[in-house]
Amino acid sequence: MVSKAPQHHRPTSLLFLLPFSTSHPFWTLQTQNTRQLLHSRKESSHQSSNFETLTPVQKQQISLYVETLLQWNQRMNLTAVRDVDEVMCRHVKDSLAILPPINNSYCDAASSDGLRLVDVGSGAGLPGLILAIACPDWKITLLESMQKRCRFLEHAVDLVGLTNVQILCGRAEDRVWAKLLT
């Protein structure tokens, strides 16, 4: 009998930062910044919740997203999490926990306007949709290869009323990058 190694919670999507100017090729998180993002989950339990800093409208948008996620999750497998409290803790707060490292690494003190993020393998829209809600000045692209998940993402974006999100249905290795930079 073969025993399986214990499964650990791993992020299911990759997050890329794109420069505001499209004259440069896209660039990814650098090693030091990647380490910060990977450790942000551990540090988030010691920090005050980024959720508390959201406006009432943003909190309502997140609540609507979570409700929609759980409804659609009954018909399709978007996440293993099936409880509102666990979605808030495991997905929403974890998504918000990467805001400080991104702000510290990529946003100057004056402004973070125009920051462009690509959530590769977005799935249920985590962390991309949560970041789009929390940072409405950022431009978020959700890249997902499965058509049914793209339909969910389109529905969620429309329902929540996000204007800073673009959804691309395709695989990263299939030269979708040209679309991202236009």
Backbone as a ProteinNet text record, in pm:
[ID]
protein_1_A
[PRIMARY]
MVSKAPQHHRPTSLLFLLPFSTSHPFWTLQTQNTRQLLHSRKESSHQSSNFETLTPVQKQQISLYVETLLQWNQRMNLTAVRDVDEVMCRHVKDSLAILPPINNSYCDAASSDGLRLVDVGSGAGLPGLILAIACPDWKITLLESMQKRCRFLEHAVDLVGLTNVQILCGRAEDRVWAKLLT
[TERTIARY]
84.6	0	88.9	58.1	134.7	66.8	143.6	85.1	114.1	19.3	34.6	93.2	174.5	226.4	111.9	116.1	8.4	2.5	-117.8	-136.6	-136.4	-64.1	-58.9	-131.2	-187.9	-256.4	-152.4	-169.2	-78.5	-161.3	-106.3	-179.7	-197	-313.1	-339.6	-319	-286.2	-263.1	-134.7	-79.2	41	2.1	69.8	39.9	160.5	141.3	247.6	217	320.1	304.4	350.2	274.3	310.2	339.4	440.2	465.5	350.3	328.4	219.8	244.2	368.2	402.3	413.7	348.4	357.1	478.2	563.3	683.5	787.1	768.6	858.3	791.1	869.5	807.5	761.9	668.7	620.7	735.8	722.5	823.2	752.5	817.8	755.6	811.2	752	799.8	944.6	1026.7	1166.3	1179.4	1293.2	1311.1	1282.8	1337.6	1316	1167.6	1102.5	961.1	875.8	915.4	843.7	850	967	979.7	886.3	877.2	787.2	643.1	603.6	466.7	439.3	537.1	517.5	508.3	580.1	577.5	462.8	394.5	289.2	175	150.8	42.5	72.6	197.4	235.7	227.8	273.5	276.3	136.8	42.6	-90.3	-160	-128.9	-193.4	-143.6	-25.4	29.8	-7.1	-53.7	-88.1	-236.2	-272.5	-415.4	-474.3	-596.7	-660.5	-672.4	-629.1	-646.5	-793.7	-876.3	-1019.9	-1080.7	-1031.4	-1086.4	-1060.3	-961.4	-929.7	-1015.9	-1095.4	-1180.3	-1299	-1348.9	-1467.8	-1591.2	-1701.9	-1825.2	-1868.1	-1848.2	-1883.4	-1795.9	-1666	-1575.7	-1611	-1645.8	-1686.6	-1813.5	-1905.8	-2028.8	-1996.6	-1903.6	-1863.4	-1802.5	-1718.3	-1657.3	-1764.3	-1857.5	-1966.4	-2048	-2077.3	-2151.1	-2070.7	-1940.5	-1853.1	-1853.5	-1836.7	-1831.8	-1963.7	-2074.7	-2206.6	-2219.7	-2177	-2182.7	-2089.9	-1970.2	-1874.2	-1934.3	-1994.9	-2051.6	-2172.6	-2252.2	-2365.7	-2316.9	-2222.2	-2170.3	-2090.4	-2030.6	-1949	-2034	-2163.8	-2252.5	-2267.4	-2248.6	-2263.6	-2131	-2025.5	-1894.5	-1788.6	-1680.4	-1575.2	-1483.6	-1516	-1432.8	-1335.7	-1379.5	-1295.9	-1343.2	-1251.3	-1288	-1358	-1342.3	-1401.1	-1549.6	-1634.3	-1779.2	-1849.8	-1776.5	-1833.1	-1793	-1886.5	-1860.7	-1743.1	-1741.4	-1632.9	-1497.2	-1494.2	-1367.4	-1323.7	-1419.3	-1385.9	-1326	-1387.6	-1336.6	-1195.4	-1171.1	-1039.6	-936.4	-970.3	-872.7	-848.8	-950.2	-934.9	-928.2	-1025.3	-1031.1	-916.5	-901.7	-794.8	-656.9	-641.3	-513.3	-484.3	-587	-568.1	-530	-595.3	-564.1	-427.3	-378.3	-249	-132.2	-150.9	-39.6	-34.8	-132.5	-130.6	-8.1	26.5	144.6	273.8	305.8	428.8	425.3	309	299.4	318.4	248.7	262.4	404.6	468.5	605.1	706.8	679.4	777.2	757.2	633.3	606.8	537.5	491.1	418.6	499.2	526	598.7	505.9	562.9	485.8	380.1	403.3	311.2	183.6	198.3	81.4	103.7	-1.7	2.2	-90.8	-134.8	-223	-154.8	-231.3	-179.5	-108.6	-101.9	-38.5	-122.3	-56.1	-125.1	-82.6	-179.9	-154.5	-220.5	-155.1	-212.7	-219.6	-338.3	-360.3	-367.9	-257.4	-247.1	-303.9	-397.9	-465.2	-562.5	-640.8	-723.8	-828.3	-880.4	-977.2	-1101.6	-1117.6	-1233.3	-1213.3	-1100.5	-1075.5	-995.5	-924.8	-845.1	-696.9	-622.3	-653	-700.5	-705.3	-729.7	-852.5	-969.1	-1091.4	-1089.3	-1034	-1025.7	-934.8	-822.7	-732.3	-799	-878.2	-949.6	-1050	-1113.4	-1207.8	-1132.7	-1025.7	-951.1	-875.4	-835.9	-754	-817	-921.1	-992.7	-911.2	-798.4	-713.1	-620.2	-607	-522.8	-599	-525.8	-582.9	-549.1	-651.9	-633.2	-677.9	-592	-627.5	-633	-744.3	-761.6	-742.7	-643.1	-613.5	-650.5	-747.6	-798.1	-818.8	-778.1	-787.5	-921.8	-994.8	-1121.4	-1239.4	-1314.1	-1425.7	-1531.3	-1563.1	-1667.9	-1624.9	-1498.1	-1450.2	-1450.8	-1420.6	-1427.5	-1570.3	-1668.6	-1808.9	-1839.9	-1790.7	-1811.1	-1745	-1620.6	-1548.6	-1622.5	-1671	-1746.7	-1871.8	-1942	-2062.7	-2028.7	-1925.2	-1887	-1844.4	-1766.1	-1720.7	-1840	-1933	-2053	-2139.2	-2160.6	-2246	-2189.8	-2059.1	-1994.2	-1975.9	-1974.4	-1962	-1819.1	-1728.4	-1587.3	-1558.7	-1496.6	-1461.1	-1311	-1235.5	-1089.9	-1039	-1126.4	-1090.3	-1112.3	-1013.2	-1022.5	-1008.6	-1090.4	-1084.3	-1039.8	-935.7	-887.7	-900.5	-966.4	-980.3	-876.2	-778.7	-672	-560.5	-464	-349.4	-233.4	-158.7	-47.3	55.6	77.6	180.1	133.8	8.8	-43.6	-38.4	63.3	90.7	-21.1	-83.4	-185.6	-120.3	8.9	78.1	65.7	58.5	44.7	-84.1	-190.6	-317.7	-306.9	-225.6	-212.6	-145.5	-57.9	21.6	-42.7	-161.6	-228.3	-333.8
-117.9	0	123.8	216	339.6	447.5	511.6	620.8	752.8	842	973.5	1070.7	1161	1268.2	1361.7	1423.6	1516.5	1631.8	1670.8	1781.7	1912.7	2008.7	2140.7	2238.3	2341.4	2444.5	2519.7	2516.8	2589.3	2683.4	2800.5	2888.9	2820.5	2836.5	2769.8	2860.5	2984.3	3072.1	3150.4	3196.1	3277.7	3422	3510.5	3652	3720	3787.2	3859.9	4008.1	4088.3	4232.8	4280.4	4368.8	4424.7	4572.3	4623.6	4767	4843	4965.1	5046	5074	5098.9	5126.7	4995.6	4986.4	4864.3	4865.2	4965.8	4966.5	4868.3	4821.1	4721.9	4585.5	4478.1	4346.3	4322.3	4229.9	4204.7	4156	4180.4	4131.9	4067.6	3970.9	3895	3940.1	3887.8	3917.7	3872.5	3956	3920.4	3829.1	3761	3659.7	3711.9	3825.6	3879.3	3907	3964.5	3996.7	3870.2	3767.6	3641.4	3581	3585.9	3535.5	3610.5	3742.9	3821.7	3776.2	3752	3709.1	3571.6	3481.1	3347.5	3348.8	3439.9	3447.7	3533.9	3604.2	3695.6	3621.2	3496.7	3420.8	3396.7	3361.8	3340	3469.9	3577.7	3705.9	3764.3	3723.8	3784.4	3758.5	3646.6	3619.3	3713.6	3771.6	3863.7	4008.5	4036	4172.2	4196	4323.6	4353.6	4320	4281.2	4236	4348.7	4321.7	4417.4	4433.6	4337	4345.1	4464.3	4492.6	4602.4	4738.9	4749.1	4877.2	4904.4	4806.9	4824.9	4914.8	4981	5065.3	4975.6	5029.8	4949.8	4897	4975.5	4930.7	4812.3	4819.6	4709.4	4583.1	4599.1	4483.3	4420.4	4503.6	4452.8	4379.4	4432.8	4366.5	4229.4	4222.2	4094	3996.5	4043.8	3958.9	3903.4	3987.9	3945.4	3843.2	3866.5	3771.5	3635.8	3636.3	3511.2	3435.6	3506.4	3444.4	3379.8	3450.9	3399.3	3279.5	3288.9	3178.6	3051.6	3062.5	2944.9	2889.6	2977.1	2930.3	2852.6	2910.8	2845.2	2720.5	2719.5	2606.2	2480.4	2495.7	2380	2306.9	2380.3	2321.4	2285.1	2354.5	2327.3	2338	2271.5	2268	2389.5	2496.9	2617	2618.1	2564.9	2559.3	2444.2	2388.3	2282.2	2339.4	2467.3	2534.2	2557.5	2520.7	2529.2	2612.8	2673.6	2748.6	2895.5	2986.9	3130.7	3173.9	3130.8	3172.1	3123.2	3000.5	2947.1	3018	3052.8	3130	3264.5	3328.6	3458.7	3445.7	3343.9	3327.8	3275	3167.8	3097.7	3164.9	3228.5	3287.4	3440.1	3503.8	3650	3711.7	3672.7	3732.2	3694.7	3572.4	3535.3	3619.7	3645.8	3730.7	3872.2	3924.9	4060.3	4067.3	3954.7	3953.5	3984.8	3968.8	4000	4147.6	4225.9	4370.1	4441.4	4424.5	4496.4	4465	4338.3	4314.9	4376.3	4372.6	4435	4585.6	4646	4790.9	4829.1	4752.9	4784.1	4763.4	4670.6	4636	4707.2	4735.5	4783.6	4918.4	4969.7	5096	5201	5312.4	5417.3	5485.1	5561.1	5623.3	5719.4	5778.2	5877.9	5815.4	5704.8	5651.9	5508.6	5431.2	5296.2	5287.3	5403.9	5406.1	5338.9	5267.7	5210	5078	5024.7	4894.7	4791.4	4706.4	4603.6	4467.5	4384	4249.8	4147.4	4033.9	3922.1	3804	3753.3	3634.8	3516.2	3441.3	3330.2	3204.3	3141.5	3025.9	3070	3169.8	3239.1	3150.6	3052	2961.1	3033.4	3042.7	3109.1	3259.4	3309.8	3454.1	3496.4	3402.3	3432.1	3422.8	3523.3	3644.1	3761.8	3744.3	3856	3940.1	3877.1	3955.3	4028.6	3967	4032.8	4155	4141.7	4256	4365	4326.2	4425.1	4503.8	4437.7	4506.1	4598.6	4548.3	4625.9	4743.3	4730.6	4834.1	4870	4950.8	4979.7	5055.8	5115.3	5184.7	5089	4968.2	4869.1	4805.6	4763.5	4691.8	4543.8	4461.2	4319.2	4238	4147.3	4053.5	3914.6	3846.5	3709.8	3618.2	3532.8	3440.1	3299.4	3240.7	3108.3	3026.2	2899.4	2815.7	2744.6	2727.7	2653.2	2747.4	2716.9	2801.6	2817.1	2709.7	2718.6	2810.7	2811.1	2902.8	3046.2	3064.4	3199.2	3252.8	3166.4	3209.7	3254.8	3179.7	3221.6	3357	3373.3	3499	3615.8	3597.4	3703.7	3739.3	3637.4	3660.7	3736.8	3693.4	3757.6	3902.3	3927.9	4064.5	4154.4	4105.8	4184.8	4208.3	4103.9	4113.7	4210.1	4202.7	4288.2	4430.1	4445.7	4578.3	4626.7	4535.2	4572.5	4617.6	4734.4	4787.6	4778.6	4732.2	4726.3	4584.7	4495.5	4355	4315.6	4247	4188.5	4037.3	3960.8	3815.1	3761.4	3679.2	3613.5	3463.7	3398.9	3254.4	3194.7	3130.1	3070	3023.4	2961.2	2909.8	3007.2	3022.2	3116.5	3082.4	2955	2914.9	2925.5	2960.3	2971.7	3115	3185.3	3320.5	3419	3403	3496.4	3626.6	3622.9	3740.5	3862.1	3841.1	3954.8	4031.3	3959.9	4024.8	4103.2	4054.7	4120.9	4256.5	4270.1	4391.9	4496.7	4469.7	4568.8	4643.8
0	0	0	-86.1	-97.7	-15.5	69.6	148.2	79.4	90	28.3	128.6	78.5	163.5	197.3	315.1	350.4	251.5	217.2	124	200.5	150.7	211.4	120.8	182.2	104.1	22.3	-109	-197.3	-282.1	-313.3	-403.4	-538.5	-598.4	-724.8	-844.6	-821.3	-934.8	-912.7	-1021.6	-1016.7	-1039.7	-973.2	-986.3	-1048.4	-1159.4	-1225.6	-1219.8	-1204.9	-1209.9	-1345.8	-1404.4	-1533.6	-1516.8	-1585.9	-1577.4	-1640.7	-1596.2	-1651	-1798.3	-1834.2	-1973.1	-2049.5	-2163.3	-2242.6	-2334.6	-2323.3	-2405.7	-2352.4	-2230.6	-2172.1	-2178.4	-2195.6	-2186.2	-2042.9	-2026.6	-1890.8	-1803.3	-1676.6	-1582.9	-1466.1	-1408.1	-1300.1	-1167.3	-1064.2	-930.2	-917.5	-860.5	-842.4	-721.2	-709.8	-606.6	-467.1	-432.2	-298.2	-275	-373	-359.3	-355.6	-429	-425.8	-286.6	-224.9	-87.7	5.5	-11.7	72.6	54.3	-70.1	-95.7	-36	-45.8	8.4	160	223.8	369.8	420.9	333	378	445.7	406.8	469.8	616.7	648	787.2	865.6	803.4	872.4	889.9	804.5	809.7	942.2	1006.7	1134.7	1243	1224.1	1322.7	1292.6	1172.4	1133.8	1157.6	1166.2	1171.7	1035.3	1033.9	911.3	809.8	687.9	579.1	544.8	581.9	556.7	629.3	747.2	827.7	764.3	677	613.4	490	447.8	330.2	362	259.3	274.9	286.8	335.7	340.9	203.1	99.1	-36.5	-76.9	-48.9	-82.4	-4.2	122.6	202.8	146	99.7	37.9	-92.2	-171.5	-295.7	-266.4	-164.7	-128.6	-80.8	-1.6	46.4	-70.3	-167.6	-286.3	-366.2	-380.2	-450.3	-379.5	-246.9	-170.1	-183	-174.2	-189.7	-327.6	-430.4	-567.6	-584.3	-528.7	-535.3	-475.8	-359.4	-293.9	-369.9	-431.2	-512	-634.2	-707	-827.1	-791.3	-674.6	-632.1	-612.9	-591.8	-580	-713.1	-825	-958.4	-1023.4	-986.6	-1045.7	-937.1	-956.6	-855.9	-869.1	-797.3	-798.4	-681.2	-567.3	-447.9	-360.2	-282.7	-188.6	-66.3	-44.1	71.7	45.1	140.4	120.3	226.6	315.9	427.3	416.3	441.4	428.9	515.7	641.9	731.5	682.9	631.7	582.3	453.5	366.9	246.4	286.8	385.4	431	486.3	566.4	628.9	530.4	463	380.2	245.3	190.4	57.7	60.2	120.9	116.6	196.2	320.6	402.3	350.1	298.8	238.3	114.6	34.2	-83.9	-43.6	58.3	105.8	172.6	223.4	292.7	199.9	68.7	-21.8	-60.1	-16	-46.2	10.7	137.9	189.3	113.8	84.8	7.8	-131.6	-197.2	-329.7	-317.3	-222.3	-202.7	-165.7	-79.1	-36.3	-147.4	-236.7	-339.2	-471.9	-508.2	-642.8	-652.3	-542.9	-546.5	-472.7	-539	-468.3	-369.1	-281.2	-173.4	-226.3	-341.9	-395.1	-451	-524.7	-592.5	-637.3	-631.9	-687.7	-808.2	-858.2	-974.7	-1092.8	-1170	-1292.4	-1275.5	-1155.5	-1138.7	-1212.5	-1288.6	-1365.2	-1313.1	-1280.9	-1230.5	-1321.3	-1336	-1409.3	-1313.7	-1294.5	-1211.7	-1307.1	-1317.4	-1411.9	-1346.5	-1413.5	-1355.6	-1248.7	-1281.1	-1183.1	-1116.2	-1186	-1124.7	-1077.4	-946.5	-886.4	-873.8	-923.9	-917.6	-796.3	-738.5	-619.9	-653.7	-622.5	-547.4	-632.9	-765.1	-856.1	-828	-809.6	-787.9	-654.5	-553.2	-422.3	-431.9	-502.9	-520.8	-604.2	-703.8	-786.3	-703.2	-608.8	-520.3	-425.4	-366.4	-266.3	-327.4	-453.4	-519.3	-654.2	-653.8	-778.3	-882.7	-844.7	-941.6	-1015.4	-967.2	-1032.7	-1148.1	-1249.7	-1363.5	-1344.5	-1333.2	-1305.4	-1426.2	-1471	-1576.6	-1515.3	-1537.3	-1490.8	-1610.9	-1605.2	-1714	-1668.8	-1735.2	-1697.4	-1824	-1821	-1940.5	-1954.7	-1846.2	-1852.2	-1878.4	-1985	-2027	-1917.7	-1846.2	-1743.4	-1629.4	-1596	-1492.4	-1543.4	-1671.6	-1729.9	-1724.8	-1748.3	-1737.4	-1594.9	-1496.1	-1357.3	-1332.6	-1378.2	-1356.2	-1420.4	-1543	-1610.3	-1531.5	-1482.8	-1403.4	-1275	-1205.6	-1079.2	-1101.2	-1204.7	-1234.3	-1264.3	-1345.9	-1377.8	-1254.4	-1176.5	-1058.3	-954.6	-932.6	-832.7	-886.1	-1018.2	-1078	-1090.6	-1121.1	-1135	-1277.4	-1289.5	-1421.6	-1447.6	-1349.9	-1362.1	-1385.7	-1432.7	-1452.5	-1597.5	-1652.1	-1785.6	-1768.5	-1838.3	-1829.8	-1964.7	-1963.1	-2084.1	-2064.7	-2157.7	-2152.6	-2246.2	-2189.3	-2267.8	-2177.7	-2238.8	-2164.8	-2178.3	-2072.2	-2070.7	-2177.8	-2198.9	-2295.3	-2440.4	-2463.8	-2599.7	-2652.5	-2615	-2663.9	-2630.8	-2517.2	-2470.4	-2426.7	-2399.4	-2346	-2436.8	-2566.6	-2658.2	-2629.4	-2594.8	-2561.3	-2431.3	-2339	-2209.4	-2220.8	-2316	-2327.2	-2416.8	-2468.5	-2553.5	-2477.5
[MASK]
++++++++++++++++++++++++++++++++++++++++++++++++++++++++++++++++++++++++++++++++++++++++++++++++++++++++++++++++++++++++++++++++++++++++++++++++++++++++++++++++++++++++++++++++++++++

